[in-house]
Amino acid sequence: MSTPDEGVAAAGGAEADPRRVPRGVTVTLATLGLLAVTAASATVTVAVGRPDHPHRAAVAATTGPGTGAAPSTGPTPVPLPVPLPSITLAPEPGSTLHGTADGGTHGGDLRYFLLPVPDGAEPYGSPDGTALTVDDLAAQYAQSTGIKSVLDSYGYQEAVSRRYRTADGKAEVESRLMRFATQGSAQGFANGASFAGGSPIDVPGDSTAKAYVFKPEQQAFTGRLVGVSTVGDIEYEVTVDVKGDPDQGLLADAMKRQRDRLSHGG
């Protein structure tokens, strides 16, 4: 399996974008799903399987009543078609996750608050999102020796993420949520985050957010947008990967939808 640095290099897109958190820990964003990096390469496809419900009715032909009857010399009777009963498919099960937002404190299943997947988009992995371990977080860091102690010092509790490909196949969006013990801890962790190699950009509607654009060397390569902010005790990060120069509006929209989800929960 390639390292995050190797994944970005293989994509031929923006250089690795190491980020810094308090106490000098440096992190490199992992490219979990790669878009097409050249016009000739194939995009990542996700097969969304749906259960088949085949229904076949056997039609039995009958001869005349009685046993030992002489075979009929007339034409062979043609069985009449038997109408198939209508089939009502059960609706696909929806998410059963529950979460609560009371002021700046979030309770319940943290995955409930992940950036909603738009209609027609295809999530990678579980549609509900994935819980991240400390080891999962450390794998995103270029120098992960002290990441656990850094997280502990900020009262880190848990993290989740979800990544999806948009319906038009032109972008991949990932949201990551990290819950901390207090609002101050979440804000402090977010304040210490920085990204090397990207150009800072503004996020409309959120003056406290940090965001960066990573433009590819060529239009056939993958560009990236990254935004970091907080809502209460949650630090959230949104990443958008697209081919060519990224449209900053894509990140602004995703950040707003994630902020609304964390603020209102519905």
PDB file of C-alpha atoms in Angstrom:
ATOM      1  CA  MET A   1       0.000   0.000   0.000  1.00  0.00           C
ATOM      2  CA  SER A   2       1.386   3.403  -0.928  1.00  0.00           C
ATOM      3  CA  THR A   3       1.993   6.071   1.659  1.00  0.00           C
ATOM      4  CA  PRO A   4       0.008   9.335   1.491  1.00  0.00           C
ATOM      5  CA  ASP A   5       3.018  11.087  -0.068  1.00  0.00           C
ATOM      6  CA  GLU A   6       3.355   8.341  -2.662  1.00  0.00           C
ATOM      7  CA  GLY A   7      -0.381   8.536  -3.427  1.00  0.00           C
ATOM      8  CA  VAL A   8      -0.224  12.216  -4.188  1.00  0.00           C
ATOM      9  CA  ALA A   9       2.915  11.829  -6.258  1.00  0.00           C
ATOM     10  CA  ALA A  10       1.330   9.031  -8.241  1.00  0.00           C
ATOM     11  CA  ALA A  11      -1.611  11.253  -8.985  1.00  0.00           C
ATOM     12  CA  GLY A  12       0.682  13.828 -10.517  1.00  0.00           C
ATOM     13  CA  GLY A  13      -1.366  16.559  -8.847  1.00  0.00           C
ATOM     14  CA  ALA A  14      -0.559  19.115  -6.217  1.00  0.00           C
ATOM     15  CA  GLU A  15       2.406  18.381  -4.020  1.00  0.00           C
ATOM     16  CA  ALA A  16       1.781  16.821  -0.638  1.00  0.00           C
ATOM     17  CA  ASP A  17       0.210  19.367   1.673  1.00  0.00           C
ATOM     18  CA  PRO A  18       1.716  18.837   5.143  1.00  0.00           C
ATOM     19  CA  ARG A  19      -0.250  20.473   7.920  1.00  0.00           C
ATOM     20  CA  ARG A  20       0.920  21.419  11.365  1.00  0.00           C
ATOM     21  CA  VAL A  21      -0.918  21.005  14.634  1.00  0.00           C
ATOM     22  CA  PRO A  22       0.207  22.244  18.069  1.00  0.00           C
ATOM     23  CA  ARG A  23       3.511  20.927  19.408  1.00  0.00           C
ATOM     24  CA  GLY A  24       5.063  20.725  15.984  1.00  0.00           C
ATOM     25  CA  VAL A  25       3.345  17.583  14.733  1.00  0.00           C
ATOM     26  CA  THR A  26       3.218  17.609  10.925  1.00  0.00           C
ATOM     27  CA  VAL A  27       0.482  15.875   8.989  1.00  0.00           C
ATOM     28  CA  THR A  28       0.111  14.991   5.329  1.00  0.00           C
ATOM     29  CA  LEU A  29      -3.342  14.574   3.849  1.00  0.00           C
ATOM     30  CA  ALA A  30      -3.911  11.083   2.502  1.00  0.00           C
ATOM     31  CA  THR A  31      -5.454  10.787  -0.951  1.00  0.00           C
ATOM     32  CA  LEU A  32      -8.065   8.106  -0.292  1.00  0.00           C
ATOM     33  CA  GLY A  33      -9.692   8.127  -3.689  1.00  0.00           C
ATOM     34  CA  LEU A  34      -8.004   9.413  -6.834  1.00  0.00           C
ATOM     35  CA  LEU A  35      -9.767  11.122  -9.683  1.00  0.00           C
ATOM     36  CA  ALA A  36      -8.554  10.782 -13.220  1.00  0.00           C
ATOM     37  CA  VAL A  37      -5.107  12.345 -13.443  1.00  0.00           C
ATOM     38  CA  THR A  38      -4.844  12.212 -17.221  1.00  0.00           C
ATOM     39  CA  ALA A  39      -7.452  12.394 -19.898  1.00  0.00           C
ATOM     40  CA  ALA A  40      -6.757   8.794 -20.870  1.00  0.00           C
ATOM     41  CA  SER A  41      -6.910   7.229 -17.412  1.00  0.00           C
ATOM     42  CA  ALA A  42     -10.055   5.741 -15.973  1.00  0.00           C
ATOM     43  CA  THR A  43     -11.889   7.365 -13.103  1.00  0.00           C
ATOM     44  CA  VAL A  44     -12.538   5.479  -9.906  1.00  0.00           C
ATOM     45  CA  THR A  45     -15.850   3.705 -10.087  1.00  0.00           C
ATOM     46  CA  VAL A  46     -17.955   2.477  -7.209  1.00  0.00           C
ATOM     47  CA  ALA A  47     -20.474  -0.228  -7.918  1.00  0.00           C
ATOM     48  CA  VAL A  48     -23.637   0.341  -5.931  1.00  0.00           C
ATOM     49  CA  GLY A  49     -25.302  -3.042  -5.898  1.00  0.00           C
ATOM     50  CA  ARG A  50     -29.015  -3.442  -5.500  1.00  0.00           C
ATOM     51  CA  PRO A  51     -30.655  -6.799  -4.743  1.00  0.00           C
ATOM     52  CA  ASP A  52     -32.317  -8.519  -7.650  1.00  0.00           C
ATOM     53  CA  HIS A  53     -35.787  -9.935  -7.163  1.00  0.00           C
ATOM     54  CA  PRO A  54     -36.237 -12.532  -9.924  1.00  0.00           C
ATOM     55  CA  HIS A  55     -39.628 -14.103 -10.140  1.00  0.00           C
ATOM     56  CA  ARG A  56     -40.439 -16.979 -12.364  1.00  0.00           C
ATOM     57  CA  ALA A  57     -43.768 -18.869 -12.538  1.00  0.00           C
ATOM     58  CA  ALA A  58     -43.866 -22.433 -13.781  1.00  0.00           C
ATOM     59  CA  VAL A  59     -46.823 -23.166 -16.068  1.00  0.00           C
ATOM     60  CA  ALA A  60     -48.008 -26.766 -16.122  1.00  0.00           C
ATOM     61  CA  ALA A  61     -49.787 -28.199 -19.186  1.00  0.00           C
ATOM     62  CA  THR A  62     -52.536 -30.718 -18.532  1.00  0.00           C
ATOM     63  CA  THR A  63     -53.958 -33.497 -20.656  1.00  0.00           C
ATOM     64  CA  GLY A  64     -57.489 -34.739 -20.359  1.00  0.00           C
ATOM     65  CA  PRO A  65     -58.759 -36.266 -17.131  1.00  0.00           C
ATOM     66  CA  GLY A  66     -58.365 -39.973 -16.401  1.00  0.00           C
ATOM     67  CA  THR A  67     -55.468 -42.365 -16.653  1.00  0.00           C
ATOM     68  CA  GLY A  68     -54.480 -44.457 -19.596  1.00  0.00           C
ATOM     69  CA  ALA A  69     -56.337 -42.231 -22.026  1.00  0.00           C
ATOM     70  CA  ALA A  70     -55.352 -42.539 -25.631  1.00  0.00           C
ATOM     71  CA  PRO A  71     -53.105 -39.782 -26.828  1.00  0.00           C
ATOM     72  CA  SER A  72     -54.942 -37.011 -28.588  1.00  0.00           C
ATOM     73  CA  THR A  73     -54.533 -36.825 -32.285  1.00  0.00           C
ATOM     74  CA  GLY A  74     -55.464 -33.133 -32.298  1.00  0.00           C
ATOM     75  CA  PRO A  75     -53.097 -30.262 -32.001  1.00  0.00           C
ATOM     76  CA  THR A  76     -51.031 -29.955 -28.871  1.00  0.00           C
ATOM     77  CA  PRO A  77     -52.760 -27.569 -26.485  1.00  0.00           C
ATOM     78  CA  VAL A  78     -50.884 -24.356 -25.869  1.00  0.00           C
ATOM     79  CA  PRO A  79     -50.767 -23.370 -22.183  1.00  0.00           C
ATOM     80  CA  LEU A  80     -52.422 -20.098 -21.466  1.00  0.00           C
ATOM     81  CA  PRO A  81     -50.101 -17.485 -20.000  1.00  0.00           C
ATOM     82  CA  VAL A  82     -50.416 -17.097 -16.279  1.00  0.00           C
ATOM     83  CA  PRO A  83     -50.217 -13.448 -15.176  1.00  0.00           C
ATOM     84  CA  LEU A  84     -47.346 -12.798 -12.796  1.00  0.00           C
ATOM     85  CA  PRO A  85     -48.275 -11.246  -9.488  1.00  0.00           C
ATOM     86  CA  SER A  86     -47.099  -7.712  -8.959  1.00  0.00           C
ATOM     87  CA  ILE A  87     -44.005  -7.368  -6.802  1.00  0.00           C
ATOM     88  CA  THR A  88     -43.567  -4.566  -4.332  1.00  0.00           C
ATOM     89  CA  LEU A  89     -39.942  -4.022  -3.414  1.00  0.00           C
ATOM     90  CA  ALA A  90     -39.244  -3.011   0.115  1.00  0.00           C
ATOM     91  CA  PRO A  91     -37.701   0.458   0.351  1.00  0.00           C
ATOM     92  CA  GLU A  92     -33.991   0.574   0.915  1.00  0.00           C
ATOM     93  CA  PRO A  93     -33.256   0.918   4.613  1.00  0.00           C
ATOM     94  CA  GLY A  94     -32.416   4.444   5.679  1.00  0.00           C
ATOM     95  CA  SER A  95     -29.824   5.421   8.225  1.00  0.00           C
ATOM     96  CA  THR A  96     -30.713   4.653  11.827  1.00  0.00           C
ATOM     97  CA  LEU A  97     -28.036   6.910  13.318  1.00  0.00           C
ATOM     98  CA  HIS A  98     -29.064   9.441  15.942  1.00  0.00           C
ATOM     99  CA  GLY A  99     -27.328  12.494  17.289  1.00  0.00           C
ATOM    100  CA  THR A 100     -28.116  15.501  19.447  1.00  0.00           C
ATOM    101  CA  ALA A 101     -26.865  19.075  19.289  1.00  0.00           C
ATOM    102  CA  ASP A 102     -27.380  21.092  22.464  1.00  0.00           C
ATOM    103  CA  GLY A 103     -25.745  24.458  22.086  1.00  0.00           C
ATOM    104  CA  GLY A 104     -22.152  23.632  21.236  1.00  0.00           C
ATOM    105  CA  THR A 105     -22.229  20.099  22.661  1.00  0.00           C
ATOM    106  CA  HIS A 106     -22.839  17.123  20.385  1.00  0.00           C
ATOM    107  CA  GLY A 107     -24.068  13.759  21.605  1.00  0.00           C
ATOM    108  CA  GLY A 108     -25.039  10.418  20.136  1.00  0.00           C
ATOM    109  CA  ASP A 109     -23.375   8.813  17.137  1.00  0.00           C
ATOM    110  CA  LEU A 110     -20.886  11.304  15.695  1.00  0.00           C
ATOM    111  CA  ARG A 111     -21.412   9.861  12.208  1.00  0.00           C
ATOM    112  CA  TYR A 112     -24.901  11.379  12.273  1.00  0.00           C
ATOM    113  CA  PHE A 113     -23.313  14.812  11.857  1.00  0.00           C
ATOM    114  CA  LEU A 114     -21.150  14.034   8.825  1.00  0.00           C
ATOM    115  CA  LEU A 115     -21.605  16.118   5.699  1.00  0.00           C
ATOM    116  CA  PRO A 116     -24.739  14.711   4.023  1.00  0.00           C
ATOM    117  CA  VAL A 117     -24.231  12.827   0.773  1.00  0.00           C
ATOM    118  CA  PRO A 118     -26.085  14.642  -2.045  1.00  0.00           C
ATOM    119  CA  ASP A 119     -28.656  12.851  -4.197  1.00  0.00           C
ATOM    120  CA  GLY A 120     -26.975  10.704  -6.834  1.00  0.00           C
ATOM    121  CA  ALA A 121     -23.560  10.795  -5.161  1.00  0.00           C
ATOM    122  CA  GLU A 122     -21.773   7.520  -4.406  1.00  0.00           C
ATOM    123  CA  PRO A 123     -20.220   7.069  -0.955  1.00  0.00           C
ATOM    124  CA  TYR A 124     -17.052   5.065  -0.522  1.00  0.00           C
ATOM    125  CA  GLY A 125     -17.317   2.336   2.073  1.00  0.00           C
ATOM    126  CA  SER A 126     -20.204   2.444   4.518  1.00  0.00           C
ATOM    127  CA  PRO A 127     -22.871   4.984   3.548  1.00  0.00           C
ATOM    128  CA  ASP A 128     -23.092   5.959   7.219  1.00  0.00           C
ATOM    129  CA  GLY A 129     -19.399   6.825   7.413  1.00  0.00           C
ATOM    130  CA  THR A 130     -16.498   5.257   9.285  1.00  0.00           C
ATOM    131  CA  ALA A 131     -15.216   5.604  12.824  1.00  0.00           C
ATOM    132  CA  LEU A 132     -11.500   6.451  12.931  1.00  0.00           C
ATOM    133  CA  THR A 133      -9.052   5.108  15.474  1.00  0.00           C
ATOM    134  CA  VAL A 134      -6.045   7.014  16.759  1.00  0.00           C
ATOM    135  CA  ASP A 135      -3.943   4.779  14.513  1.00  0.00           C
ATOM    136  CA  ASP A 136      -6.092   5.846  11.545  1.00  0.00           C
ATOM    137  CA  LEU A 137      -5.416   9.478  12.385  1.00  0.00           C
ATOM    138  CA  ALA A 138      -1.717   8.819  12.904  1.00  0.00           C
ATOM    139  CA  ALA A 139      -1.541   7.239   9.446  1.00  0.00           C
ATOM    140  CA  GLN A 140      -2.435  10.629   7.986  1.00  0.00           C
ATOM    141  CA  TYR A 141       0.549  12.248   9.649  1.00  0.00           C
ATOM    142  CA  ALA A 142       4.035  12.403   8.178  1.00  0.00           C
ATOM    143  CA  GLN A 143       5.538  12.460  11.673  1.00  0.00           C
ATOM    144  CA  SER A 144       3.114  10.657  13.919  1.00  0.00           C
ATOM    145  CA  THR A 145       5.361   9.973  16.915  1.00  0.00           C
ATOM    146  CA  GLY A 146       3.637  12.432  19.232  1.00  0.00           C
ATOM    147  CA  ILE A 147       0.152  12.623  17.766  1.00  0.00           C
ATOM    148  CA  LYS A 148      -1.504  10.620  20.560  1.00  0.00           C
ATOM    149  CA  SER A 149      -0.123  12.873  23.281  1.00  0.00           C
ATOM    150  CA  VAL A 150      -1.161  15.950  21.286  1.00  0.00           C
ATOM    151  CA  LEU A 151      -4.708  14.635  20.949  1.00  0.00           C
ATOM    152  CA  ASP A 152      -4.813  13.722  24.644  1.00  0.00           C
ATOM    153  CA  SER A 153      -3.689  17.209  25.617  1.00  0.00           C
ATOM    154  CA  TYR A 154      -6.716  18.661  23.819  1.00  0.00           C
ATOM    155  CA  GLY A 155      -9.201  16.221  25.305  1.00  0.00           C
ATOM    156  CA  TYR A 156      -9.744  14.323  22.051  1.00  0.00           C
ATOM    157  CA  GLN A 157     -12.623  11.837  22.215  1.00  0.00           C
ATOM    158  CA  GLU A 158     -13.394  10.372  18.778  1.00  0.00           C
ATOM    159  CA  ALA A 159     -13.283  10.927  15.021  1.00  0.00           C
ATOM    160  CA  VAL A 160     -15.308   9.832  11.983  1.00  0.00           C
ATOM    161  CA  SER A 161     -15.131  10.407   8.248  1.00  0.00           C
ATOM    162  CA  ARG A 162     -17.000   9.815   5.013  1.00  0.00           C
ATOM    163  CA  ARG A 163     -15.971  10.277   1.388  1.00  0.00           C
ATOM    164  CA  TYR A 164     -18.191  10.346  -1.671  1.00  0.00           C
ATOM    165  CA  ARG A 165     -18.011  10.967  -5.404  1.00  0.00           C
ATOM    166  CA  THR A 166     -20.429  13.515  -6.823  1.00  0.00           C
ATOM    167  CA  ALA A 167     -23.159  12.392  -9.199  1.00  0.00           C
ATOM    168  CA  ASP A 168     -21.399  13.914 -12.209  1.00  0.00           C
ATOM    169  CA  GLY A 169     -18.163  12.096 -11.303  1.00  0.00           C
ATOM    170  CA  LYS A 170     -16.174  15.333 -11.395  1.00  0.00           C
ATOM    171  CA  ALA A 171     -15.291  15.676  -7.723  1.00  0.00           C
ATOM    172  CA  GLU A 172     -14.622  13.676  -4.585  1.00  0.00           C
ATOM    173  CA  VAL A 173     -15.558  15.178  -1.236  1.00  0.00           C
ATOM    174  CA  GLU A 174     -14.490  14.013   2.217  1.00  0.00           C
ATOM    175  CA  SER A 175     -15.555  15.270   5.618  1.00  0.00           C
ATOM    176  CA  ARG A 176     -13.793  14.408   8.867  1.00  0.00           C
ATOM    177  CA  LEU A 177     -15.162  15.238  12.301  1.00  0.00           C
ATOM    178  CA  MET A 178     -13.164  15.193  15.541  1.00  0.00           C
ATOM    179  CA  ARG A 179     -14.947  15.541  18.880  1.00  0.00           C
ATOM    180  CA  PHE A 180     -13.125  17.117  21.826  1.00  0.00           C
ATOM    181  CA  ALA A 181     -13.955  17.505  25.499  1.00  0.00           C
ATOM    182  CA  THR A 182     -14.817  21.204  25.235  1.00  0.00           C
ATOM    183  CA  GLN A 183     -15.482  23.901  22.662  1.00  0.00           C
ATOM    184  CA  GLY A 184     -12.233  25.584  23.634  1.00  0.00           C
ATOM    185  CA  SER A 185     -10.266  22.404  23.009  1.00  0.00           C
ATOM    186  CA  ALA A 186     -11.760  21.955  19.547  1.00  0.00           C
ATOM    187  CA  GLN A 187     -11.043  25.569  18.662  1.00  0.00           C
ATOM    188  CA  GLY A 188      -7.513  25.346  20.024  1.00  0.00           C
ATOM    189  CA  PHE A 189      -6.750  22.280  17.941  1.00  0.00           C
ATOM    190  CA  ALA A 190      -8.167  23.933  14.820  1.00  0.00           C
ATOM    191  CA  ASN A 191      -6.200  27.127  15.485  1.00  0.00           C
ATOM    192  CA  GLY A 192      -2.956  25.166  15.469  1.00  0.00           C
ATOM    193  CA  ALA A 193      -3.604  23.556  12.090  1.00  0.00           C
ATOM    194  CA  SER A 194      -1.709  24.845   9.066  1.00  0.00           C
ATOM    195  CA  PHE A 195      -0.968  23.514   5.604  1.00  0.00           C
ATOM    196  CA  ALA A 196       2.277  23.859   3.674  1.00  0.00           C
ATOM    197  CA  GLY A 197       2.217  24.099  -0.096  1.00  0.00           C
ATOM    198  CA  GLY A 198      -1.267  25.546  -0.425  1.00  0.00           C
ATOM    199  CA  SER A 199      -2.498  29.082  -0.963  1.00  0.00           C
ATOM    200  CA  PRO A 200      -4.816  30.443   1.778  1.00  0.00           C
ATOM    201  CA  ILE A 201      -8.355  31.306   0.700  1.00  0.00           C
ATOM    202  CA  ASP A 202     -11.416  32.674   2.475  1.00  0.00           C
ATOM    203  CA  VAL A 203     -14.531  30.707   3.350  1.00  0.00           C
ATOM    204  CA  PRO A 204     -17.630  32.907   2.911  1.00  0.00           C
ATOM    205  CA  GLY A 205     -19.805  32.983   6.021  1.00  0.00           C
ATOM    206  CA  ASP A 206     -17.104  31.657   8.363  1.00  0.00           C
ATOM    207  CA  SER A 207     -14.429  34.162   9.333  1.00  0.00           C
ATOM    208  CA  THR A 208     -12.748  31.685  11.715  1.00  0.00           C
ATOM    209  CA  ALA A 209     -12.260  28.951   9.105  1.00  0.00           C
ATOM    210  CA  LYS A 210      -8.912  28.162   7.513  1.00  0.00           C
ATOM    211  CA  ALA A 211      -8.893  27.050   3.904  1.00  0.00           C
ATOM    212  CA  TYR A 212      -6.302  26.343   1.238  1.00  0.00           C
ATOM    213  CA  VAL A 213      -6.203  25.638  -2.475  1.00  0.00           C
ATOM    214  CA  PHE A 214      -3.651  23.319  -4.062  1.00  0.00           C
ATOM    215  CA  LYS A 215      -3.504  23.888  -7.791  1.00  0.00           C
ATOM    216  CA  PRO A 216      -2.132  21.090  -9.999  1.00  0.00           C
ATOM    217  CA  GLU A 217       0.864  21.585 -12.241  1.00  0.00           C
ATOM    218  CA  GLN A 218      -1.238  20.584 -15.243  1.00  0.00           C
ATOM    219  CA  GLN A 219      -4.947  20.725 -15.930  1.00  0.00           C
ATOM    220  CA  ALA A 220      -5.014  16.949 -16.407  1.00  0.00           C
ATOM    221  CA  PHE A 221      -3.844  16.488 -12.812  1.00  0.00           C
ATOM    222  CA  THR A 222      -5.847  16.604  -9.598  1.00  0.00           C
ATOM    223  CA  GLY A 223      -6.276  19.813  -7.626  1.00  0.00           C
ATOM    224  CA  ARG A 224      -7.416  20.045  -4.034  1.00  0.00           C
ATOM    225  CA  LEU A 225      -9.301  22.329  -1.652  1.00  0.00           C
ATOM    226  CA  VAL A 226      -9.097  21.916   2.122  1.00  0.00           C
ATOM    227  CA  GLY A 227     -11.071  23.739   4.816  1.00  0.00           C
ATOM    228  CA  VAL A 228     -10.913  23.510   8.618  1.00  0.00           C
ATOM    229  CA  SER A 229     -13.274  25.021  11.177  1.00  0.00           C
ATOM    230  CA  THR A 230     -15.269  24.232  14.328  1.00  0.00           C
ATOM    231  CA  VAL A 231     -18.823  24.105  15.596  1.00  0.00           C
ATOM    232  CA  GLY A 232     -18.921  23.769  19.368  1.00  0.00           C
ATOM    233  CA  ASP A 233     -16.895  20.786  20.533  1.00  0.00           C
ATOM    234  CA  ILE A 234     -16.370  19.500  16.955  1.00  0.00           C
ATOM    235  CA  GLU A 235     -13.397  20.310  14.741  1.00  0.00           C
ATOM    236  CA  TYR A 236     -14.287  19.525  11.146  1.00  0.00           C
ATOM    237  CA  GLU A 237     -12.256  19.293   7.989  1.00  0.00           C
ATOM    238  CA  VAL A 238     -13.601  19.164   4.425  1.00  0.00           C
ATOM    239  CA  THR A 239     -11.494  18.124   1.429  1.00  0.00           C
ATOM    240  CA  VAL A 240     -12.532  18.459  -2.221  1.00  0.00           C
ATOM    241  CA  ASP A 241     -10.517  16.830  -5.032  1.00  0.00           C
ATOM    242  CA  VAL A 242     -11.188  17.773  -8.647  1.00  0.00           C
ATOM    243  CA  LYS A 243      -9.350  17.533 -11.936  1.00  0.00           C
ATOM    244  CA  GLY A 244      -7.674  20.784 -12.905  1.00  0.00           C
ATOM    245  CA  ASP A 245      -7.850  24.096 -11.030  1.00  0.00           C
ATOM    246  CA  PRO A 246     -10.402  23.699  -8.216  1.00  0.00           C
ATOM    247  CA  ASP A 247     -13.460  25.938  -8.099  1.00  0.00           C
ATOM    248  CA  GLN A 248     -13.354  27.510  -4.636  1.00  0.00           C
ATOM    249  CA  GLY A 249     -17.146  27.596  -4.601  1.00  0.00           C
ATOM    250  CA  LEU A 250     -17.181  23.802  -4.237  1.00  0.00           C
ATOM    251  CA  LEU A 251     -15.423  24.043  -0.884  1.00  0.00           C
ATOM    252  CA  ALA A 252     -17.546  26.990   0.270  1.00  0.00           C
ATOM    253  CA  ASP A 253     -20.726  25.003  -0.435  1.00  0.00           C
ATOM    254  CA  ALA A 254     -19.463  21.841   1.284  1.00  0.00           C
ATOM    255  CA  MET A 255     -18.240  23.792   4.318  1.00  0.00           C
ATOM    256  CA  LYS A 256     -21.621  25.519   4.674  1.00  0.00           C
ATOM    257  CA  ARG A 257     -23.530  22.238   4.450  1.00  0.00           C
ATOM    258  CA  GLN A 258     -21.228  20.665   7.028  1.00  0.00           C
ATOM    259  CA  ARG A 259     -21.568  23.664   9.338  1.00  0.00           C
ATOM    260  CA  ASP A 260     -25.370  23.550   9.044  1.00  0.00           C
ATOM    261  CA  ARG A 261     -25.421  19.854   9.820  1.00  0.00           C
ATOM    262  CA  LEU A 262     -23.377  20.353  12.966  1.00  0.00           C
ATOM    263  CA  SER A 263     -25.411  23.384  14.017  1.00  0.00           C
ATOM    264  CA  HIS A 264     -28.903  22.008  13.460  1.00  0.00           C
ATOM    265  CA  GLY A 265     -28.465  18.261  12.999  1.00  0.00           C
ATOM    266  CA  GLY A 266     -31.115  17.898  10.309  1.00  0.00           C
TER     267      GLY A 266
END
